Coordinates of C-alpha atoms and ligand atoms in Angstrom, one line a residue:
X1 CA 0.0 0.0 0.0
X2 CA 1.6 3.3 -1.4
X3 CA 0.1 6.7 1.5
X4 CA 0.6 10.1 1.4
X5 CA 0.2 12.6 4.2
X6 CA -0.5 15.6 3.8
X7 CA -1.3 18.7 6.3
X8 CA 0.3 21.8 7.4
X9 CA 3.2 21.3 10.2
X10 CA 2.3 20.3 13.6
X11 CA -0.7 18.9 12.2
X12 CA 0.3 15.8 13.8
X13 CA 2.1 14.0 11.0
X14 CA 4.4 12.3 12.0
X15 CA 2.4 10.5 15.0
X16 CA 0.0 9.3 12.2
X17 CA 2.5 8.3 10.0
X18 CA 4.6 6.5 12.4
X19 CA 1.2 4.4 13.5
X20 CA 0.0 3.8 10.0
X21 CA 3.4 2.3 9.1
X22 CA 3.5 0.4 12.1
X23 CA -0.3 -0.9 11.3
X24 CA 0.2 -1.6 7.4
X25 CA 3.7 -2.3 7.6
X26 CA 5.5 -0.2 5.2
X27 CA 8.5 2.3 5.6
X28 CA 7.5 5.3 6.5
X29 CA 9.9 7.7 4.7
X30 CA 9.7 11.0 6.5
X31 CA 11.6 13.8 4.4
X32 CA 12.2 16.4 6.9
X33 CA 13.4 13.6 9.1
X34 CA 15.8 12.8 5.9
X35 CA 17.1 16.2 5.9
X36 CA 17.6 16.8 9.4
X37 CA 19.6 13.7 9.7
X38 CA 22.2 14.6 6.5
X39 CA 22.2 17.9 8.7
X40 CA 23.6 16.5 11.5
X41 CA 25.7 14.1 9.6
X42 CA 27.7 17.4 8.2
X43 CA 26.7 15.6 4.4
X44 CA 27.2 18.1 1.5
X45 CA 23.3 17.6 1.2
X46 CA 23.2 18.7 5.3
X47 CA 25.1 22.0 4.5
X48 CA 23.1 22.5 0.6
X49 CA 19.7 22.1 2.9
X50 CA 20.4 23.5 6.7
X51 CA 20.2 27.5 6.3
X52 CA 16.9 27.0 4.2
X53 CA 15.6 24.8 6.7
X54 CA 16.2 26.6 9.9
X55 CA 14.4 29.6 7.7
X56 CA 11.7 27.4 7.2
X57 CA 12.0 27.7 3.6
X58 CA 11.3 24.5 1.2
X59 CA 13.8 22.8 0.1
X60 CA 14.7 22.9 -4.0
X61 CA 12.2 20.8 -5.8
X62 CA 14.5 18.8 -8.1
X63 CA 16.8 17.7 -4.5
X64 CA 14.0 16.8 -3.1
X65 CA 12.6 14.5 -6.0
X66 CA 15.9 12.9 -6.5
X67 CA 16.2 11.8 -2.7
X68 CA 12.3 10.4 -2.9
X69 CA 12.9 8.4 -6.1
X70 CA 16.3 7.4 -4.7
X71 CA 14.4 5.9 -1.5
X72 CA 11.3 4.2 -3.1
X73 CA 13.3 2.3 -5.0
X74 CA 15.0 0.5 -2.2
X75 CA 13.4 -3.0 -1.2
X76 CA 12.0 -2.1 1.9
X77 CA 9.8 0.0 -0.6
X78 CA 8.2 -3.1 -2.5
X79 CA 5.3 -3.4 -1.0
X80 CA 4.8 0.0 -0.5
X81 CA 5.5 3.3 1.6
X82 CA 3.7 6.0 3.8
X83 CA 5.8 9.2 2.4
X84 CA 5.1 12.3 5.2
X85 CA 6.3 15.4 4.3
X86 CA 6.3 15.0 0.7
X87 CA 4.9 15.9 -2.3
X88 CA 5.1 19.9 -1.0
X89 CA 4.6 21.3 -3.9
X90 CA 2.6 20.8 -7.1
X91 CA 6.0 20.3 -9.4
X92 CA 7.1 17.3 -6.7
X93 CA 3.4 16.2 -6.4
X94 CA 3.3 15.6 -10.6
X95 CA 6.8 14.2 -10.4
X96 CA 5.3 11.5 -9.0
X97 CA 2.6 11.0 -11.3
X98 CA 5.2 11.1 -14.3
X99 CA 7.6 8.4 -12.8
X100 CA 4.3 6.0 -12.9
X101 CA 4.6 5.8 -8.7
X102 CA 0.7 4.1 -8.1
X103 CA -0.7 6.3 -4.9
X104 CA -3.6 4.4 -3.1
X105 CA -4.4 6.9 -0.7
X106 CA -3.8 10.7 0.2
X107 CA -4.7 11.4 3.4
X108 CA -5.2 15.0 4.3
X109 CA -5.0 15.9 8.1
X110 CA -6.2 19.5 8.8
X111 CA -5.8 21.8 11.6
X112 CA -6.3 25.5 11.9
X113 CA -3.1 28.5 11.6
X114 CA -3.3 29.3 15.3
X115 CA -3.9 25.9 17.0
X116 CA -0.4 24.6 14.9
X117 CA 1.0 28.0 16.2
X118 CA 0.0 27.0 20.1
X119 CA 1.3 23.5 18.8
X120 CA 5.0 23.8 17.5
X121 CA 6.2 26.8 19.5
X122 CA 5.5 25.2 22.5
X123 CA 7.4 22.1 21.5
X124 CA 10.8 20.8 22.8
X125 CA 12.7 18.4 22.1
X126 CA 15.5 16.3 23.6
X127 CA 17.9 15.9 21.2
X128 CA 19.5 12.5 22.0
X129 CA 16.5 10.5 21.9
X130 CA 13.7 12.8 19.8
X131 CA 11.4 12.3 22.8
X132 CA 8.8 15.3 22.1
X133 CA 7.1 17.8 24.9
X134 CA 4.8 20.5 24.9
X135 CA 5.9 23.6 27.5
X136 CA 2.1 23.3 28.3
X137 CA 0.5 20.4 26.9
X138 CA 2.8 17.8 28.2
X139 CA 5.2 19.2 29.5
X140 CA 8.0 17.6 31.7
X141 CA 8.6 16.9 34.7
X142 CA 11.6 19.8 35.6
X143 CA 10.8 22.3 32.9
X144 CA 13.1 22.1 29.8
X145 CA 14.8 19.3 30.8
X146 CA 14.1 15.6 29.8
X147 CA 12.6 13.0 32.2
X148 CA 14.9 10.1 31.6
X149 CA 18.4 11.3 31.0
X150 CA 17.7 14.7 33.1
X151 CA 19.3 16.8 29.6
X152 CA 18.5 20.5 28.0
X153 CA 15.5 20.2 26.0
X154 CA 15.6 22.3 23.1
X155 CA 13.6 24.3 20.5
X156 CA 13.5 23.2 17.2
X157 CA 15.0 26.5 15.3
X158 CA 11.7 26.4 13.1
X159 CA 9.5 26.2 15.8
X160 CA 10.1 29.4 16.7
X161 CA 6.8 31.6 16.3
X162 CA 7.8 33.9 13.1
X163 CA 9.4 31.0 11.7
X164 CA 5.9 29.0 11.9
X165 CA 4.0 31.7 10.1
X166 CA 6.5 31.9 7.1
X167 CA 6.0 27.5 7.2
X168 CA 2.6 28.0 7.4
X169 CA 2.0 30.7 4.8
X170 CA 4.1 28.4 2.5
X171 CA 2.4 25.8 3.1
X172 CA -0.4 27.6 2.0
X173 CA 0.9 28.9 -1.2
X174 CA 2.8 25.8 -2.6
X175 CA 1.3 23.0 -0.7
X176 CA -2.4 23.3 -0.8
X177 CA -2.6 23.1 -4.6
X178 CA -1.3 19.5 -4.2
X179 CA -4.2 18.9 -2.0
X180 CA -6.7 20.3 -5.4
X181 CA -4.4 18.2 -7.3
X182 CA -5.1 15.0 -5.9
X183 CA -8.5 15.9 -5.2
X184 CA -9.4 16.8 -8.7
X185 CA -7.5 13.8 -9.7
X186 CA -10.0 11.5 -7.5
X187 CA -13.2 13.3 -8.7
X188 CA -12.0 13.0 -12.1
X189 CA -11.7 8.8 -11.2
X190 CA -9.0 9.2 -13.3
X191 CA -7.1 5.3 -13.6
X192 CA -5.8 4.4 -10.7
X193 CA -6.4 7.6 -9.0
X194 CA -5.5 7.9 -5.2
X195 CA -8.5 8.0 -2.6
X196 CA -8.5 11.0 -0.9
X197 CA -9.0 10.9 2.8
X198 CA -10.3 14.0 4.8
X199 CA -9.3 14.4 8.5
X200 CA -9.7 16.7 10.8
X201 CA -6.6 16.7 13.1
X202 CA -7.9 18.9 16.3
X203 CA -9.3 15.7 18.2
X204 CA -7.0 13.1 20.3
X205 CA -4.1 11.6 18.6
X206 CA -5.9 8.2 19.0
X207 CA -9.2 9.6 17.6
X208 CA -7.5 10.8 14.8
X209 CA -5.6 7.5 14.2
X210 CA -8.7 5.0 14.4
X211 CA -10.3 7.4 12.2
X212 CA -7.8 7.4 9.5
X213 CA -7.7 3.6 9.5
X214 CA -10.9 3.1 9.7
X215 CA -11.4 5.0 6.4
X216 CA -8.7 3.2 4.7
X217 CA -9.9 -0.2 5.8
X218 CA -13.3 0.4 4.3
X219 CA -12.4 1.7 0.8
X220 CA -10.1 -1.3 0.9
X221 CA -12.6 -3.9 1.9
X222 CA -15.2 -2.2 -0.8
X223 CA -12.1 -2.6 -3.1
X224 CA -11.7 -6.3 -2.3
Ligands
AMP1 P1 9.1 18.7 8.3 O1 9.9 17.9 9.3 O2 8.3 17.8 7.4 O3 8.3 19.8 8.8 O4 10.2 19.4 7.3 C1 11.1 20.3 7.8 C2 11.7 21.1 6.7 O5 12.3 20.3 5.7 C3 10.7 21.9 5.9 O6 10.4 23.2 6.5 C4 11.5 22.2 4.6 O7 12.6 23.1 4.8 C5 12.2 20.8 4.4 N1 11.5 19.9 3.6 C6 11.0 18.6 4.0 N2 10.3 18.0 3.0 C7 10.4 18.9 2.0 C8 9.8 18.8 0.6 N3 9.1 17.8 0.2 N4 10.1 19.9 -0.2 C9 10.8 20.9 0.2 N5 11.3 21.1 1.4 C10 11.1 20.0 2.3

């Protein structure tokens, strides 16, 4: 089963992804994950990417379809993926559609500008493990330290407020066009079009996760 996710950051993409993998087995190829680790492997991608990224700028289209064609070919990739974080724009979006890559579903997880603002800028991190609080959500137990190893927690550079608005303005601009892309594409019933799944992400992680499979389940069963 091929999956895209799509939604603006801190929509709660990752968490989805990282379950739906887990449920329908598939790699779950994250691209800003990607980035972020050739970043702090000093790569020559790391240094091409990390200014842009800490700007909370998107990343050159043709780098970023060369390392997501590079990556689906792998094995792991046979029987499918869950790619979060990518298509971003409509240029990479059609990239796919041009290599032949079969989509079954794009799943769209939404959430309003100013709850992903109260989201990310409240987010830390602990950069050893990636373990994830929220200043007021959850936060930890010492604040901005880390529960287990008792470390600085950190704030992502582009979680900073101003930085958010640029990503969310962008995302507006470039990504939502993939969204009428894929939709049109699925109205159309165009051969071997994607379903497209709506979500709303404000609800409980776990609401939001049952929901998502439950949808998929169903169009697969009706498919069967
Ligand atoms: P994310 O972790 O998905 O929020 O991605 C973090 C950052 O990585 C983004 O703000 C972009 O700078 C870059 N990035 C990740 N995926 C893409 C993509 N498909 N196209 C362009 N830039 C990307």
């Amino acid at each position: 089963m091929r999956i895209i996710l799509l939604g603006p950051p801190g929509a709660g993409k990752g968490t989805q992804a990282q379950f739906l993998s887990e449920r329908y087995d598939i790699p779950k190829i994250a691209t800003g994950d990607m980035l972020r680790s050739a970043i702090k492997d000093g790569s020559q991608l790391g240094i091409a990417v990390n200014k842009a990224m800490n700007e909370g700028k998107l990343i050159a289209d043709d780098v970023m379809i060369a390392i997501v064609q590079e990556r689906i070919a792998k094995s792991d990739c046979k029987n499918g993926f869950l790619l979060d974080g990518f298509p971003r724009t409509l240029v990479q979006a059609e990239s796919l559609t041009k290599a032949g890559v079969k989509i079954d579903f794009v799943v769209e997880i939404r959430v309003i500008d100013e709850e992903i603002v109260r989201r990310l800028s409240g987010r830390r991190i602990h950069p050893g493990s990636g373990r994830v609080y929220h200043a007021v959500y959850s936060p930890p137990k010492k604040p901005g330290f880390d529960d287990e190893t008792g470390e600085l927690l950190i704030q992502r550079e582009d979680d900073h407020e101003e930085t958010i608005r640029r990503r969310l303005s962008i995302y507006h601009k470039e990504t939502e066009p993939v969204i009428s892309y894929y939709q049109d594409l699925a109205a159309q019933d165009v051969n071997h079009a994607p379903y497209y799944i709506y979500e709303s992400g404000r609800g409980p992680i776990e609401q939001v996760r049952d929901e998502i499979i439950k949808s998929i389940d169903s169009i697969k069963q009706q498919g069967a």
